[in-house]
Amino acid sequence: MTDAIRAEGLVKRFKGKTALDGVDLVARTGAVLGVLGPNGSGKTTSVRVLSTLLRPDGGHALVGGFDVVKQPHQVRRLIGLTGQYAAVDQGLTGTQNLVLIARLLGYSRPAAKARAAELLERFSLTDAGGRPAKTYSGGMRRRLDLAASLVGRPSLLYLDEPTTGLDPHSRNELWNVVRGLVDDGVTVLLTTQYMEEADQLADDIMVLDHGRVIATGTPEELKNRAGHQVLQVRPVRTGRLADAAGVVESVTGSRTRSTDDSVHASVTDPGMLPEVVRRLDAAGIAVAELSLRKPSMDEVFLAITGHAAEDTAALNGHSPERTNA
Amino acid sequence: MSTMTDAAPRAGAAPEPPAWISPLSAVRHGLLLTWRSLIRIKNNPEEVLGLTFMPIMFVALFVFVFGEAMMGDWRAYRDFTIPGITAQSVIFATIGTGVALNTDIEKGIFDRFRSLPVARSAPLIGAILGDMVRYLLTVAMVLLVAVVIGFRPDNGLPGVLAATAVLMLFAFALCWLSAFVGLLLRTPMAVNIFGSLWMFPLTFASSTFVPTDSMPGWMAAFAGANPVTHVTDAMRGLMLGGPVAEPLLWTLAWSLGLVALFFPLATRAYRRRS
Ligand SMILES: Nc1ncnc2c1ncn2[C@@H]1O[C@H](COP(=O)(O)OP(=O)(O)OP(=O)(O)O)[C@@H](O)[C@H]1O
Ligand SMILES: [Mg+2]
């Protein structure tokens, strides 16, 4: 089976600012590709190029075997797009939004109404279907937006940060919807800033940073790349955090990362644990918690990019790339 | 997930979208999006209020506040200014065209349409056609209020219809300018401010509310060249009697000029903006 998306060397510049800097991307048919990256890394730009909304300045992309620049109409027949910000018409009711799209796609009036009702039901919006979308909550609007992108039963669905701003319950619901679509054979390209989301949903992950692909692989492969385990030390007194970091660094030889109350370091040899304990004890640092665990996707991201996924971490000055960007 | 059976034939299959967009389906898309614009008006209380309350207020204020002072008789002023108020209301309504386009783009609504196998021009056509209907409703509302306060133009219904046709032609031309501004500027707010900025001199420094010969020379010169004056004069002639040919020709010339300039500019901006 051919790949659902195959892009090579995509470049996109905005007034001298390079948003995509040679992006290669493959989405396997029937699988979920997670595109992971911090703010401004080029996720939305990639989605817009692959959904024919933006012309790339360089490179090319095939979607379902069709060229996004030369055969945009054929591409549009295959895809559904849920953008980063809900693109529902606030002046129309939920039903009218969906009926309009169905009619644009060639459904007859009764068929369009039936399809709208079906989707409203599926996204628990039946009761709100008759109300203008401007009266919806953010979560309802997002669900309506997703429903709108599914009207034409696309075989390839783009989801640009679909769960940003959703409460945990809605997020779980959305994840289940995505899983259901995948079971129906839909290929999904999902962008996210949340490592956990990529971990939960994606079969393949591609990490973007500053418009470049800096890593690709399955979630497991990426985790392994971040070192085998993570050592976490939480001193009783946060005042000793720096001292603890010094000890861990000297034993493990790897750079540490500190949160509010603990020190983290990636560890390749678990055998050094007793040595860490001994040295902490010798330094008189009382330890509340000391553990060895698999790395989280956040740490994976840190290991790959050299800076944390969240902007706040980047703004703390630990990330030279971002400050001079 | 890995043992995917080939994408099963889906239940209730969607109609297969055509391999290319025929001119006929482009028209159909345009009309569907026109329907959308109209539903938006219906669903939006502010829009409905603007369409009904504004004409009532304008007619009432101008006729009863200024009428006696202007012409010594509010009935004479009513007949003089109703064609002008009709034109002014519609011309102001064209600002809304740019604002609505800008809002749709900012909110990503056009992106959704553009990601569908839908004629690229359809959203623009839908917006413009929908607004033409909005302009017609504005005309109907102003004239309704006018008739209620006793406006009975000499040339009767044919005159009114002819005047409406002239106004709609000019509004159609002007809405491409508004569309261009809407596609060029960043935010709906900017479009609104920019639009209102030049709408005021254009509609007030014209024969809309007062005869231009009452103005100082330079202002009269500006008003004489102002297309709104030509539109108003043509409408006045058609409704009430009086010279029609010259203002009508000027209106046609201005309309053609506006379309020739701003239709290409707007469609180009539309294609670029995304
Ligand atoms: N229309 C535009 N004009 C100018 N610059 C743009 C435009 N769109 C995107 N950019 C720039 O391109 C870069 C990539 O933006 P993009 O929206 O693709 O990032 P993103 O990964 O989606 O970020 P976020 O997580 O914030 O949504 C950013 O630096 C952004 O400022
Ligand atoms: Mg984005």
PDB file of N, CA and C in Angstrom, chain B residues 61-138:
ATOM      1  N   LEU B  61     -34.919  60.937  11.854  1.00  0.00           N
ATOM      2  CA  LEU B  61     -34.064  62.027  12.319  1.00  0.00           C
ATOM      3  C   LEU B  61     -33.906  63.094  11.245  1.00  0.00           C
ATOM      4  N   PHE B  62     -33.547  62.664  10.045  1.00  0.00           N
ATOM      5  CA  PHE B  62     -33.264  63.661   9.021  1.00  0.00           C
ATOM      6  C   PHE B  62     -34.517  64.422   8.622  1.00  0.00           C
ATOM      7  N   VAL B  63     -35.592  63.682   8.391  1.00  0.00           N
ATOM      8  CA  VAL B  63     -36.800  64.341   7.898  1.00  0.00           C
ATOM      9  C   VAL B  63     -37.378  65.270   8.957  1.00  0.00           C
ATOM     10  N   PHE B  64     -37.480  64.763  10.197  1.00  0.00           N
ATOM     11  CA  PHE B  64     -38.178  65.574  11.197  1.00  0.00           C
ATOM     12  C   PHE B  64     -37.263  66.547  11.941  1.00  0.00           C
ATOM     13  N   VAL B  65     -35.968  66.267  11.995  1.00  0.00           N
ATOM     14  CA  VAL B  65     -35.071  67.202  12.672  1.00  0.00           C
ATOM     15  C   VAL B  65     -34.652  68.323  11.733  1.00  0.00           C
ATOM     16  N   PHE B  66     -34.236  67.949  10.517  1.00  0.00           N
ATOM     17  CA  PHE B  66     -33.704  68.961   9.612  1.00  0.00           C
ATOM     18  C   PHE B  66     -34.734  69.515   8.624  1.00  0.00           C
ATOM     19  N   GLY B  67     -35.797  68.757   8.424  1.00  0.00           N
ATOM     20  CA  GLY B  67     -36.746  69.071   7.353  1.00  0.00           C
ATOM     21  C   GLY B  67     -37.187  70.522   7.304  1.00  0.00           C
ATOM     22  N   GLU B  68     -37.773  70.987   8.405  1.00  0.00           N
ATOM     23  CA  GLU B  68     -38.296  72.343   8.422  1.00  0.00           C
ATOM     24  C   GLU B  68     -37.184  73.368   8.205  1.00  0.00           C
ATOM     25  N   ALA B  69     -36.043  73.145   8.873  1.00  0.00           N
ATOM     26  CA  ALA B  69     -34.935  74.094   8.779  1.00  0.00           C
ATOM     27  C   ALA B  69     -34.376  74.156   7.362  1.00  0.00           C
ATOM     28  N   MET B  70     -34.340  73.020   6.693  1.00  0.00           N
ATOM     29  CA  MET B  70     -33.736  72.959   5.368  1.00  0.00           C
ATOM     30  C   MET B  70     -34.636  73.594   4.314  1.00  0.00           C
ATOM     31  N   MET B  71     -35.866  73.194   4.320  1.00  0.00           N
ATOM     32  CA  MET B  71     -36.727  73.582   3.208  1.00  0.00           C
ATOM     33  C   MET B  71     -38.025  74.237   3.657  1.00  0.00           C
ATOM     34  N   GLY B  72     -38.124  74.521   4.949  1.00  0.00           N
ATOM     35  CA  GLY B  72     -39.318  75.179   5.442  1.00  0.00           C
ATOM     36  C   GLY B  72     -40.519  74.256   5.520  1.00  0.00           C
ATOM     37  N   ASP B  73     -40.360  73.051   5.021  1.00  0.00           N
ATOM     38  CA  ASP B  73     -41.479  72.115   5.007  1.00  0.00           C
ATOM     39  C   ASP B  73     -40.896  70.712   5.031  1.00  0.00           C
ATOM     40  N   TRP B  74     -41.186  69.953   6.108  1.00  0.00           N
ATOM     41  CA  TRP B  74     -40.537  68.635   6.206  1.00  0.00           C
ATOM     42  C   TRP B  74     -40.966  67.705   5.090  1.00  0.00           C
ATOM     43  N   ARG B  75     -42.181  67.944   4.532  1.00  0.00           N
ATOM     44  CA  ARG B  75     -42.639  67.045   3.464  1.00  0.00           C
ATOM     45  C   ARG B  75     -41.788  67.241   2.202  1.00  0.00           C
ATOM     46  N   ALA B  76     -41.473  68.489   1.904  1.00  0.00           N
ATOM     47  CA  ALA B  76     -40.626  68.760   0.732  1.00  0.00           C
ATOM     48  C   ALA B  76     -39.241  68.156   0.943  1.00  0.00           C
ATOM     49  N   TYR B  77     -38.729  68.308   2.197  1.00  0.00           N
ATOM     50  CA  TYR B  77     -37.394  67.756   2.462  1.00  0.00           C
ATOM     51  C   TYR B  77     -37.415  66.236   2.420  1.00  0.00           C
ATOM     52  N   ARG B  78     -38.517  65.670   2.917  1.00  0.00           N
ATOM     53  CA  ARG B  78     -38.655  64.207   2.860  1.00  0.00           C
ATOM     54  C   ARG B  78     -38.498  63.730   1.425  1.00  0.00           C
ATOM     55  N   ASP B  79     -39.233  64.341   0.521  1.00  0.00           N
ATOM     56  CA  ASP B  79     -39.166  63.893  -0.870  1.00  0.00           C
ATOM     57  C   ASP B  79     -37.770  64.104  -1.454  1.00  0.00           C
ATOM     58  N   PHE B  80     -37.152  65.222  -1.042  1.00  0.00           N
ATOM     59  CA  PHE B  80     -35.800  65.492  -1.549  1.00  0.00           C
ATOM     60  C   PHE B  80     -34.799  64.450  -1.045  1.00  0.00           C
ATOM     61  N   THR B  81     -34.888  64.122   0.243  1.00  0.00           N
ATOM     62  CA  THR B  81     -33.778  63.380   0.850  1.00  0.00           C
ATOM     63  C   THR B  81     -33.966  61.867   0.888  1.00  0.00           C
ATOM     64  N   ILE B  82     -35.183  61.370   0.686  1.00  0.00           N
ATOM     65  CA  ILE B  82     -35.368  59.905   0.751  1.00  0.00           C
ATOM     66  C   ILE B  82     -34.485  59.154  -0.261  1.00  0.00           C
ATOM     67  N   PRO B  83     -34.426  59.603  -1.516  1.00  0.00           N
ATOM     68  CA  PRO B  83     -33.505  58.898  -2.420  1.00  0.00           C
ATOM     69  C   PRO B  83     -32.074  58.922  -1.869  1.00  0.00           C
ATOM     70  N   GLY B  84     -31.690  60.074  -1.297  1.00  0.00           N
ATOM     71  CA  GLY B  84     -30.346  60.203  -0.746  1.00  0.00           C
ATOM     72  C   GLY B  84     -30.120  59.268   0.432  1.00  0.00           C
ATOM     73  N   ILE B  85     -31.080  59.209   1.340  1.00  0.00           N
ATOM     74  CA  ILE B  85     -30.913  58.336   2.503  1.00  0.00           C
ATOM     75  C   ILE B  85     -30.852  56.873   2.071  1.00  0.00           C
ATOM     76  N   THR B  86     -31.637  56.530   1.058  1.00  0.00           N
ATOM     77  CA  THR B  86     -31.578  55.157   0.539  1.00  0.00           C
ATOM     78  C   THR B  86     -30.157  54.845   0.056  1.00  0.00           C
ATOM     79  N   ALA B  87     -29.616  55.751  -0.743  1.00  0.00           N
ATOM     80  CA  ALA B  87     -28.268  55.540  -1.272  1.00  0.00           C
ATOM     81  C   ALA B  87     -27.253  55.471  -0.134  1.00  0.00           C
ATOM     82  N   GLN B  88     -27.376  56.439   0.792  1.00  0.00           N
ATOM     83  CA  GLN B  88     -26.422  56.512   1.887  1.00  0.00           C
ATOM     84  C   GLN B  88     -26.448  55.234   2.732  1.00  0.00           C
ATOM     85  N   SER B  89     -27.633  54.720   3.010  1.00  0.00           N
ATOM     86  CA  SER B  89     -27.744  53.514   3.836  1.00  0.00           C
ATOM     87  C   SER B  89     -27.058  52.331   3.170  1.00  0.00           C
ATOM     88  N   VAL B  90     -27.278  52.165   1.881  1.00  0.00           N
ATOM     89  CA  VAL B  90     -26.685  51.033   1.177  1.00  0.00           C
ATOM     90  C   VAL B  90     -25.168  51.207   1.077  1.00  0.00           C
ATOM     91  N   ILE B  91     -24.753  52.438   0.803  1.00  0.00           N
ATOM     92  CA  ILE B  91     -23.316  52.667   0.654  1.00  0.00           C
ATOM     93  C   ILE B  91     -22.609  52.381   1.986  1.00  0.00           C
ATOM     94  N   PHE B  92     -23.224  52.775   3.079  1.00  0.00           N
ATOM     95  CA  PHE B  92     -22.656  52.428   4.379  1.00  0.00           C
ATOM     96  C   PHE B  92     -22.644  50.919   4.598  1.00  0.00           C
ATOM     97  N   ALA B  93     -23.685  50.269   4.107  1.00  0.00           N
ATOM     98  CA  ALA B  93     -23.770  48.815   4.313  1.00  0.00           C
ATOM     99  C   ALA B  93     -22.644  48.080   3.597  1.00  0.00           C
ATOM    100  N   THR B  94     -22.037  48.720   2.573  1.00  0.00           N
ATOM    101  CA  THR B  94     -20.954  48.019   1.876  1.00  0.00           C
ATOM    102  C   THR B  94     -19.733  47.820   2.774  1.00  0.00           C
ATOM    103  N   ILE B  95     -19.589  48.667   3.792  1.00  0.00           N
ATOM    104  CA  ILE B  95     -18.463  48.443   4.717  1.00  0.00           C
ATOM    105  C   ILE B  95     -18.556  47.034   5.294  1.00  0.00           C
ATOM    106  N   GLY B  96     -19.788  46.628   5.588  1.00  0.00           N
ATOM    107  CA  GLY B  96     -20.014  45.307   6.181  1.00  0.00           C
ATOM    108  C   GLY B  96     -19.454  44.181   5.335  1.00  0.00           C
ATOM    109  N   THR B  97     -19.424  44.372   4.023  1.00  0.00           N
ATOM    110  CA  THR B  97     -18.899  43.337   3.139  1.00  0.00           C
ATOM    111  C   THR B  97     -17.440  43.035   3.467  1.00  0.00           C
ATOM    112  N   GLY B  98     -16.647  44.105   3.579  1.00  0.00           N
ATOM    113  CA  GLY B  98     -15.236  43.920   3.893  1.00  0.00           C
ATOM    114  C   GLY B  98     -15.039  43.355   5.287  1.00  0.00           C
ATOM    115  N   VAL B  99     -15.826  43.849   6.235  1.00  0.00           N
ATOM    116  CA  VAL B  99     -15.698  43.373   7.614  1.00  0.00           C
ATOM    117  C   VAL B  99     -16.013  41.882   7.689  1.00  0.00           C
ATOM    118  N   ALA B 100     -17.096  41.473   7.011  1.00  0.00           N
ATOM    119  CA  ALA B 100     -17.502  40.070   7.067  1.00  0.00           C
ATOM    120  C   ALA B 100     -16.454  39.167   6.417  1.00  0.00           C
ATOM    121  N   LEU B 101     -15.904  39.607   5.288  1.00  0.00           N
ATOM    122  CA  LEU B 101     -14.868  38.819   4.623  1.00  0.00           C
ATOM    123  C   LEU B 101     -13.665  38.646   5.535  1.00  0.00           C
ATOM    124  N   ASN B 102     -13.253  39.762   6.128  1.00  0.00           N
ATOM    125  CA  ASN B 102     -12.091  39.731   7.002  1.00  0.00           C
ATOM    126  C   ASN B 102     -12.329  38.802   8.187  1.00  0.00           C
ATOM    127  N   THR B 103     -13.518  38.900   8.772  1.00  0.00           N
ATOM    128  CA  THR B 103     -13.837  38.043   9.913  1.00  0.00           C
ATOM    129  C   THR B 103     -13.782  36.567   9.513  1.00  0.00           C
ATOM    130  N   ASP B 104     -14.374  36.244   8.383  1.00  0.00           N
ATOM    131  CA  ASP B 104     -14.378  34.851   7.933  1.00  0.00           C
ATOM    132  C   ASP B 104     -12.969  34.320   7.750  1.00  0.00           C
ATOM    133  N   ILE B 105     -12.097  35.152   7.211  1.00  0.00           N
ATOM    134  CA  ILE B 105     -10.732  34.697   6.985  1.00  0.00           C
ATOM    135  C   ILE B 105     -10.000  34.548   8.309  1.00  0.00           C
ATOM    136  N   GLU B 106     -10.140  35.566   9.161  1.00  0.00           N
ATOM    137  CA  GLU B 106      -9.473  35.514  10.458  1.00  0.00           C
ATOM    138  C   GLU B 106      -9.915  34.292  11.268  1.00  0.00           C
ATOM    139  N   LYS B 107     -11.188  33.963  11.177  1.00  0.00           N
ATOM    140  CA  LYS B 107     -11.703  32.845  11.968  1.00  0.00           C
ATOM    141  C   LYS B 107     -11.419  31.504  11.306  1.00  0.00           C
ATOM    142  N   GLY B 108     -10.797  31.527  10.144  1.00  0.00           N
ATOM    143  CA  GLY B 108     -10.438  30.264   9.496  1.00  0.00           C
ATOM    144  C   GLY B 108     -11.592  29.606   8.761  1.00  0.00           C
ATOM    145  N   ILE B 109     -12.690  30.329   8.607  1.00  0.00           N
ATOM    146  CA  ILE B 109     -13.853  29.718   7.969  1.00  0.00           C
ATOM    147  C   ILE B 109     -13.606  29.486   6.482  1.00  0.00           C
ATOM    148  N   PHE B 110     -12.914  30.454   5.860  1.00  0.00           N
ATOM    149  CA  PHE B 110     -12.604  30.256   4.440  1.00  0.00           C
ATOM    150  C   PHE B 110     -11.611  29.107   4.259  1.00  0.00           C
ATOM    151  N   ASP B 111     -10.736  28.919   5.250  1.00  0.00           N
ATOM    152  CA  ASP B 111      -9.803  27.792   5.166  1.00  0.00           C
ATOM    153  C   ASP B 111     -10.548  26.470   5.108  1.00  0.00           C
ATOM    154  N   ARG B 112     -11.597  26.389   5.916  1.00  0.00           N
ATOM    155  CA  ARG B 112     -12.383  25.158   5.877  1.00  0.00           C
ATOM    156  C   ARG B 112     -12.950  24.947   4.473  1.00  0.00           C
ATOM    157  N   PHE B 113     -13.548  25.997   3.901  1.00  0.00           N
ATOM    158  CA  PHE B 113     -14.112  25.849   2.558  1.00  0.00           C
ATOM    159  C   PHE B 113     -13.021  25.506   1.553  1.00  0.00           C
ATOM    160  N   ARG B 114     -11.864  26.128   1.736  1.00  0.00           N
ATOM    161  CA  ARG B 114     -10.790  25.911   0.768  1.00  0.00           C
ATOM    162  C   ARG B 114     -10.168  24.536   0.901  1.00  0.00           C
ATOM    163  N   SER B 115     -10.381  23.878   2.054  1.00  0.00           N
ATOM    164  CA  SER B 115      -9.846  22.525   2.179  1.00  0.00           C
ATOM    165  C   SER B 115     -10.842  21.498   1.625  1.00  0.00           C
ATOM    166  N   LEU B 116     -11.990  21.967   1.181  1.00  0.00           N
ATOM    167  CA  LEU B 116     -12.985  21.069   0.583  1.00  0.00           C
ATOM    168  C   LEU B 116     -12.877  21.141  -0.939  1.00  0.00           C
ATOM    169  N   PRO B 117     -13.356  20.102  -1.628  1.00  0.00           N
ATOM    170  CA  PRO B 117     -13.350  20.166  -3.089  1.00  0.00           C
ATOM    171  C   PRO B 117     -14.439  21.100  -3.592  1.00  0.00           C
ATOM    172  N   VAL B 118     -14.239  22.375  -3.329  1.00  0.00           N
ATOM    173  CA  VAL B 118     -15.239  23.394  -3.623  1.00  0.00           C
ATOM    174  C   VAL B 118     -14.559  24.459  -4.472  1.00  0.00           C
ATOM    175  N   ALA B 119     -15.323  25.045  -5.405  1.00  0.00           N
ATOM    176  CA  ALA B 119     -14.750  26.076  -6.269  1.00  0.00           C
ATOM    177  C   ALA B 119     -14.101  27.148  -5.415  1.00  0.00           C
ATOM    178  N   ARG B 120     -12.910  27.537  -5.799  1.00  0.00           N
ATOM    179  CA  ARG B 120     -12.144  28.468  -4.990  1.00  0.00           C
ATOM    180  C   ARG B 120     -12.840  29.820  -4.861  1.00  0.00           C
ATOM    181  N   SER B 121     -13.561  30.206  -5.914  1.00  0.00           N
ATOM    182  CA  SER B 121     -14.195  31.516  -5.914  1.00  0.00           C
ATOM    183  C   SER B 121     -15.486  31.521  -5.101  1.00  0.00           C
ATOM    184  N   ALA B 122     -15.994  30.332  -4.747  1.00  0.00           N
ATOM    185  CA  ALA B 122     -17.334  30.248  -4.160  1.00  0.00           C
ATOM    186  C   ALA B 122     -17.507  31.079  -2.878  1.00  0.00           C
ATOM    187  N   PRO B 123     -16.556  31.016  -1.932  1.00  0.00           N
ATOM    188  CA  PRO B 123     -16.765  31.815  -0.727  1.00  0.00           C
ATOM    189  C   PRO B 123     -16.878  33.312  -1.020  1.00  0.00           C
ATOM    190  N   LEU B 124     -16.081  33.785  -1.945  1.00  0.00           N
ATOM    191  CA  LEU B 124     -16.128  35.206  -2.297  1.00  0.00           C
ATOM    192  C   LEU B 124     -17.463  35.537  -2.972  1.00  0.00           C
ATOM    193  N   ILE B 125     -17.852  34.691  -3.921  1.00  0.00           N
ATOM    194  CA  ILE B 125     -19.132  34.908  -4.605  1.00  0.00           C
ATOM    195  C   ILE B 125     -20.279  34.881  -3.598  1.00  0.00           C
ATOM    196  N   GLY B 126     -20.239  33.905  -2.708  1.00  0.00           N
ATOM    197  CA  GLY B 126     -21.292  33.792  -1.705  1.00  0.00           C
ATOM    198  C   GLY B 126     -21.377  35.033  -0.842  1.00  0.00           C
ATOM    199  N   ALA B 127     -20.213  35.547  -0.454  1.00  0.00           N
ATOM    200  CA  ALA B 127     -20.203  36.734   0.400  1.00  0.00           C
ATOM    201  C   ALA B 127     -20.806  37.927  -0.335  1.00  0.00           C
ATOM    202  N   ILE B 128     -20.419  38.098  -1.595  1.00  0.00           N
ATOM    203  CA  ILE B 128     -20.881  39.268  -2.348  1.00  0.00           C
ATOM    204  C   ILE B 128     -22.372  39.156  -2.669  1.00  0.00           C
ATOM    205  N   LEU B 129     -22.792  37.985  -3.130  1.00  0.00           N
ATOM    206  CA  LEU B 129     -24.211  37.828  -3.461  1.00  0.00           C
ATOM    207  C   LEU B 129     -25.079  37.986  -2.221  1.00  0.00           C
ATOM    208  N   GLY B 130     -24.633  37.387  -1.121  1.00  0.00           N
ATOM    209  CA  GLY B 130     -25.382  37.514   0.126  1.00  0.00           C
ATOM    210  C   GLY B 130     -25.522  38.974   0.513  1.00  0.00           C
ATOM    211  N   ASP B 131     -24.457  39.738   0.301  1.00  0.00           N
ATOM    212  CA  ASP B 131     -24.516  41.156   0.646  1.00  0.00           C
ATOM    213  C   ASP B 131     -25.431  41.934  -0.292  1.00  0.00           C
ATOM    214  N   MET B 132     -25.492  41.516  -1.537  1.00  0.00           N
ATOM    215  CA  MET B 132     -26.422  42.194  -2.444  1.00  0.00           C
ATOM    216  C   MET B 132     -27.848  42.051  -1.910  1.00  0.00           C
ATOM    217  N   VAL B 133     -28.147  40.879  -1.394  1.00  0.00           N
ATOM    218  CA  VAL B 133     -29.479  40.687  -0.818  1.00  0.00           C
ATOM    219  C   VAL B 133     -29.658  41.592   0.409  1.00  0.00           C
ATOM    220  N   ARG B 134     -28.582  41.698   1.193  1.00  0.00           N
ATOM    221  CA  ARG B 134     -28.635  42.568   2.365  1.00  0.00           C
ATOM    222  C   ARG B 134     -28.886  44.028   1.943  1.00  0.00           C
ATOM    223  N   TYR B 135     -28.240  44.449   0.866  1.00  0.00           N
ATOM    224  CA  TYR B 135     -28.444  45.819   0.385  1.00  0.00           C
ATOM    225  C   TYR B 135     -29.904  46.008  -0.030  1.00  0.00           C
ATOM    226  N   LEU B 136     -30.442  44.994  -0.723  1.00  0.00           N
ATOM    227  CA  LEU B 136     -31.832  45.090  -1.175  1.00  0.00           C
ATOM    228  C   LEU B 136     -32.782  45.216   0.015  1.00  0.00           C
ATOM    229  N   LEU B 137     -32.491  44.447   1.068  1.00  0.00           N
ATOM    230  CA  LEU B 137     -33.326  44.533   2.265  1.00  0.00           C
ATOM    231  C   LEU B 137     -33.229  45.936   2.865  1.00  0.00           C
ATOM    232  N   THR B 138     -32.026  46.509   2.813  1.00  0.00           N
ATOM    233  CA  THR B 138     -31.849  47.867   3.333  1.00  0.00           C
ATOM    234  C   THR B 138     -32.705  48.854   2.555  1.00  0.00           C
TER     235      THR B 138
END
